[in-house]
PDB file of C-alpha atoms in Angstrom:
ATOM      1  CA  MET A   1      72.845 106.849  64.695  1.00 62.00           C
ATOM      2  CA  SER A   2      74.216 106.474  68.204  1.00 77.00           C
ATOM      3  CA  LYS A   3      74.646 109.317  70.665  1.00 96.00           C
ATOM      4  CA  LYS A   4      78.306 109.810  71.569  1.00 98.00           C
ATOM      5  CA  LEU A   5      80.203 111.188  74.537  1.00 98.00           C
ATOM      6  CA  VAL A   6      83.889 112.009  74.740  1.00 98.00           C
ATOM      7  CA  ALA A   7      84.859 111.510  78.390  1.00 98.00           C
ATOM      8  CA  TYR A   8      88.440 112.340  79.204  1.00 98.00           C
ATOM      9  CA  PHE A   9      90.981 112.819  81.949  1.00 98.00           C
ATOM     10  CA  SER A  10      93.738 115.328  81.283  1.00 97.00           C
ATOM     11  CA  ALA A  11      96.407 116.209  83.813  1.00 94.00           C
ATOM     12  CA  SER A  12      98.456 118.611  81.684  1.00 91.00           C
ATOM     13  CA  GLY A  13      96.051 119.675  78.922  1.00 94.00           C
ATOM     14  CA  SER A  14      97.234 117.499  76.020  1.00 94.00           C
ATOM     15  CA  THR A  15      94.413 114.981  76.290  1.00 97.00           C
ATOM     16  CA  ARG A  16      91.855 117.781  76.834  1.00 97.00           C
ATOM     17  CA  LYS A  17      92.784 119.440  73.538  1.00 96.00           C
ATOM     18  CA  LEU A  18      92.633 116.145  71.661  1.00 97.00           C
ATOM     19  CA  ALA A  19      89.294 115.219  73.284  1.00 98.00           C
ATOM     20  CA  LYS A  20      87.685 118.550  72.399  1.00 98.00           C
ATOM     21  CA  ASN A  21      88.843 118.255  68.782  1.00 97.00           C
ATOM     22  CA  LEU A  22      87.550 114.693  68.623  1.00 98.00           C
ATOM     23  CA  ALA A  23      84.183 115.790  70.005  1.00 98.00           C
ATOM     24  CA  GLU A  24      83.934 118.448  67.284  1.00 98.00           C
ATOM     25  CA  VAL A  25      84.791 115.934  64.567  1.00 97.00           C
ATOM     26  CA  ILE A  26      82.193 113.355  65.663  1.00 97.00           C
ATOM     27  CA  GLY A  27      79.530 115.743  66.966  1.00 97.00           C
ATOM     28  CA  ALA A  28      79.773 114.435  70.528  1.00 98.00           C
ATOM     29  CA  ASP A  29      79.264 115.933  73.955  1.00 98.00           C
ATOM     30  CA  THR A  30      82.239 116.120  76.325  1.00 98.00           C
ATOM     31  CA  TYR A  31      82.745 115.303  79.972  1.00 98.00           C
ATOM     32  CA  GLU A  32      85.972 115.962  81.846  1.00 98.00           C
ATOM     33  CA  ILE A  33      86.950 113.421  84.491  1.00 98.00           C
ATOM     34  CA  LYS A  34      88.376 115.539  87.304  1.00 98.00           C
ATOM     35  CA  PRO A  35      90.010 114.515  90.560  1.00 98.00           C
ATOM     36  CA  THR A  36      88.766 116.017  93.819  1.00 98.00           C
ATOM     37  CA  THR A  37      92.271 117.404  94.268  1.00 96.00           C
ATOM     38  CA  PRO A  38      93.777 118.599  90.961  1.00 96.00           C
ATOM     39  CA  TYR A  39      97.232 117.306  90.048  1.00 95.00           C
ATOM     40  CA  THR A  40     100.129 119.728  90.296  1.00 95.00           C
ATOM     41  CA  GLY A  41     103.367 119.605  88.356  1.00 93.00           C
ATOM     42  CA  ARG A  42     105.048 118.085  91.408  1.00 95.00           C
ATOM     43  CA  ASP A  43     102.305 115.409  91.598  1.00 95.00           C
ATOM     44  CA  LEU A  44     103.060 114.419  88.007  1.00 93.00           C
ATOM     45  CA  ASN A  45     106.824 114.001  88.402  1.00 94.00           C
ATOM     46  CA  TRP A  46     107.242 110.401  87.284  1.00 88.00           C
ATOM     47  CA  ASN A  47     110.934 110.549  88.194  1.00 90.00           C
ATOM     48  CA  ASP A  48     109.996 110.967  91.863  1.00 95.00           C
ATOM     49  CA  SER A  49     108.830 107.665  93.367  1.00 95.00           C
ATOM     50  CA  GLN A  50     107.058 109.643  96.111  1.00 96.00           C
ATOM     51  CA  SER A  51     105.075 111.910  93.767  1.00 95.00           C
ATOM     52  CA  ARG A  52     101.304 111.522  93.921  1.00 94.00           C
ATOM     53  CA  SER A  53     101.048 109.945  90.469  1.00 94.00           C
ATOM     54  CA  SER A  54     103.915 107.518  91.197  1.00 93.00           C
ATOM     55  CA  VAL A  55     102.344 106.411  94.485  1.00 95.00           C
ATOM     56  CA  GLU A  56      98.898 105.986  92.884  1.00 94.00           C
ATOM     57  CA  MET A  57     100.236 104.019  89.947  1.00 93.00           C
ATOM     58  CA  ALA A  58     102.308 101.725  92.190  1.00 94.00           C
ATOM     59  CA  ASP A  59      99.072 100.550  93.841  1.00 96.00           C
ATOM     60  CA  LYS A  60      96.745  98.795  91.367  1.00 92.00           C
ATOM     61  CA  ASN A  61      93.872  99.247  93.819  1.00 95.00           C
ATOM     62  CA  SER A  62      94.311 103.025  94.051  1.00 96.00           C
ATOM     63  CA  ARG A  63      91.136 104.877  93.090  1.00 98.00           C
ATOM     64  CA  PRO A  64      91.600 108.646  93.265  1.00 98.00           C
ATOM     65  CA  ALA A  65      88.425 110.474  94.291  1.00 98.00           C
ATOM     66  CA  LEU A  66      86.375 112.147  91.576  1.00 98.00           C
ATOM     67  CA  ALA A  67      85.403 115.815  91.844  1.00 98.00           C
ATOM     68  CA  ASP A  68      81.880 114.916  90.727  1.00 97.00           C
ATOM     69  CA  LYS A  69      79.759 112.103  89.379  1.00 96.00           C
ATOM     70  CA  ASP A  70      77.557 114.191  87.089  1.00 95.00           C
ATOM     71  CA  ALA A  71      78.106 112.440  83.756  1.00 97.00           C
ATOM     72  CA  GLU A  72      74.819 111.409  82.150  1.00 97.00           C
ATOM     73  CA  ILE A  73      76.188 108.069  80.944  1.00 98.00           C
ATOM     74  CA  SER A  74      72.718 106.585  80.425  1.00 97.00           C
ATOM     75  CA  ALA A  75      72.081 109.118  77.628  1.00 97.00           C
ATOM     76  CA  TYR A  76      74.856 107.739  75.413  1.00 97.00           C
ATOM     77  CA  ASP A  77      75.446 104.620  73.332  1.00 96.00           C
ATOM     78  CA  THR A  78      79.137 105.125  72.574  1.00 97.00           C
ATOM     79  CA  ILE A  79      81.691 106.624  74.940  1.00 98.00           C
ATOM     80  CA  PHE A  80      85.108 107.669  73.694  1.00 98.00           C
ATOM     81  CA  LEU A  81      87.317 107.446  76.766  1.00 98.00           C
ATOM     82  CA  GLY A  82      90.547 109.429  76.628  1.00 98.00           C
ATOM     83  CA  PHE A  83      93.487 109.739  78.994  1.00 98.00           C
ATOM     84  CA  PRO A  84      97.271 110.048  79.072  1.00 96.00           C
ATOM     85  CA  ILE A  85      99.268 106.840  79.388  1.00 95.00           C
ATOM     86  CA  TRP A  86     100.939 106.581  82.800  1.00 93.00           C
ATOM     87  CA  TRP A  87     103.275 103.644  83.430  1.00 87.00           C
ATOM     88  CA  TYR A  88     101.922 101.831  80.328  1.00 89.00           C
ATOM     89  CA  VAL A  89      98.284 101.976  81.517  1.00 93.00           C
ATOM     90  CA  ALA A  90      95.456 104.444  82.120  1.00 96.00           C
ATOM     91  CA  PRO A  91      95.718 106.576  85.260  1.00 97.00           C
ATOM     92  CA  HIS A  92      93.707 104.958  88.042  1.00 97.00           C
ATOM     93  CA  ILE A  93      91.277 107.867  88.124  1.00 98.00           C
ATOM     94  CA  VAL A  94      89.903 106.382  84.886  1.00 98.00           C
ATOM     95  CA  ASN A  95      89.042 103.222  86.863  1.00 98.00           C
ATOM     96  CA  SER A  96      87.381 105.463  89.471  1.00 98.00           C
ATOM     97  CA  PHE A  97      85.239 106.916  86.685  1.00 98.00           C
ATOM     98  CA  LEU A  98      84.321 103.523  85.201  1.00 98.00           C
ATOM     99  CA  GLU A  99      83.396 102.130  88.611  1.00 98.00           C
ATOM    100  CA  SER A 100      81.092 105.082  89.342  1.00 98.00           C
ATOM    101  CA  TYR A 101      78.576 104.499  86.541  1.00 98.00           C
ATOM    102  CA  ASP A 102      76.614 101.746  84.812  1.00 97.00           C
ATOM    103  CA  PHE A 103      78.131 101.240  81.360  1.00 97.00           C
ATOM    104  CA  GLY A 104      76.180  98.047  80.660  1.00 96.00           C
ATOM    105  CA  GLY A 105      75.451  97.543  76.958  1.00 96.00           C
ATOM    106  CA  LYS A 106      77.561 100.506  75.861  1.00 97.00           C
ATOM    107  CA  THR A 107      80.525 100.693  73.509  1.00 97.00           C
ATOM    108  CA  ILE A 108      83.684 102.240  74.934  1.00 98.00           C
ATOM    109  CA  VAL A 109      86.402 103.340  72.522  1.00 98.00           C
ATOM    110  CA  VAL A 110      89.639 104.069  74.366  1.00 98.00           C
ATOM    111  CA  PHE A 111      92.139 106.592  73.081  1.00 98.00           C
ATOM    112  CA  ALA A 112      95.194 108.026  74.733  1.00 97.00           C
ATOM    113  CA  THR A 113      97.989 110.527  74.536  1.00 97.00           C
ATOM    114  CA  SER A 114     101.579 109.544  75.158  1.00 94.00           C
ATOM    115  CA  GLY A 115     105.071 110.731  74.499  1.00 87.00           C
ATOM    116  CA  GLY A 116     106.196 107.255  73.533  1.00 87.00           C
ATOM    117  CA  SER A 117     104.298 104.467  75.281  1.00 87.00           C
ATOM    118  CA  GLY A 118     101.643 102.292  73.691  1.00 91.00           C
ATOM    119  CA  PHE A 119      98.488 100.970  75.365  1.00 94.00           C
ATOM    120  CA  GLY A 120     100.431  98.247  77.186  1.00 90.00           C
ATOM    121  CA  GLU A 121      98.079  96.547  79.675  1.00 91.00           C
ATOM    122  CA  THR A 122      95.520  99.354  79.580  1.00 95.00           C
ATOM    123  CA  LEU A 123      92.477  97.365  78.457  1.00 95.00           C
ATOM    124  CA  ASN A 124      93.270  94.466  80.771  1.00 94.00           C
ATOM    125  CA  GLN A 125      93.328  96.870  83.711  1.00 95.00           C
ATOM    126  CA  LEU A 126      90.189  98.781  82.672  1.00 97.00           C
ATOM    127  CA  LYS A 127      87.882  95.873  81.801  1.00 96.00           C
ATOM    128  CA  PRO A 128      87.348  94.669  85.400  1.00 96.00           C
ATOM    129  CA  SER A 129      86.068  98.151  86.317  1.00 97.00           C
ATOM    130  CA  CYS A 130      82.849  97.715  84.331  1.00 94.00           C
ATOM    131  CA  GLY A 131      81.116  94.712  82.861  1.00 89.00           C
ATOM    132  CA  ASN A 132      78.934  94.021  79.839  1.00 94.00           C
ATOM    133  CA  VAL A 133      80.755  96.569  77.689  1.00 97.00           C
ATOM    134  CA  ARG A 134      81.903  96.358  74.087  1.00 97.00           C
ATOM    135  CA  TRP A 135      85.504  97.567  74.250  1.00 97.00           C
ATOM    136  CA  ILE A 136      87.324  98.985  71.246  1.00 97.00           C
ATOM    137  CA  GLU A 137      91.031  99.687  71.565  1.00 94.00           C
ATOM    138  CA  GLY A 138      91.378 102.892  69.668  1.00 95.00           C
ATOM    139  CA  ARG A 139      94.671 104.624  69.264  1.00 96.00           C
ATOM    140  CA  VAL A 140      97.505 106.252  71.164  1.00 97.00           C
ATOM    141  CA  PHE A 141      98.174 109.729  69.777  1.00 96.00           C
ATOM    142  CA  ARG A 142     101.545 111.445  69.940  1.00 94.00           C
ATOM    143  CA  GLY A 143     102.127 115.152  69.454  1.00 87.00           C
ATOM    144  CA  ARG A 144      99.754 117.427  67.599  1.00 87.00           C
ATOM    145  CA  VAL A 145      96.823 115.750  65.871  1.00 93.00           C
ATOM    146  CA  ASP A 146      94.730 117.692  63.391  1.00 94.00           C
ATOM    147  CA  LYS A 147      91.023 117.195  62.789  1.00 96.00           C
ATOM    148  CA  SER A 148      91.536 115.512  59.409  1.00 97.00           C
ATOM    149  CA  ALA A 149      93.673 112.819  61.089  1.00 96.00           C
ATOM    150  CA  LEU A 150      90.901 112.312  63.665  1.00 97.00           C
ATOM    151  CA  THR A 151      88.308 112.051  60.898  1.00 97.00           C
ATOM    152  CA  ASP A 152      90.430 109.419  59.125  1.00 97.00           C
ATOM    153  CA  TRP A 153      90.829 107.473  62.391  1.00 97.00           C
ATOM    154  CA  ILE A 154      87.092 107.510  63.148  1.00 97.00           C
ATOM    155  CA  LYS A 155      86.396 105.993  59.714  1.00 96.00           C
ATOM    156  CA  THR A 156      88.448 102.915  60.715  1.00 96.00           C
ATOM    157  CA  LEU A 157      86.394 102.160  63.820  1.00 97.00           C
ATOM    158  CA  PRO A 158      83.608  99.556  63.844  1.00 94.00           C
ATOM    159  CA  ILE A 159      80.956 101.963  65.180  1.00 91.00           C
ATOM    160  CA  GLU A 160      77.939 103.823  63.800  1.00 77.00           C
TER     161      GLU A 160
END
């Protein structure tokens, strides 16, 4: 049986709640991906082209600084990687996270929260950030998700 980690970035708390419930369901550890400078409500205003998140997402090479690089990635076989969908992709801080560790030989299952968007180009934009990884496109969750729905989802994944 593989050792699992649920690593997640959550700007508003929705992804955090989902990630913690998922970790309980699968018996995994958790790791929160945090920016050096936390996002404020103003930073997250996607209607403002000058907001921090809008500026970051307009630049595909943007890599927001991480608050720490303490994740013990080498201890895990499978990493569930969660984040909100921003502009049809993962926030670029997720790329910062992937580029900060060696994920070689690991399985990464991506999952996301969104009010209406799907994964879009998410995997295509994440894959270059780490090589030699088995990627599994998981699911985009909308609204409240109970633990039984997470259990049912996990059963559909090609993992141990």
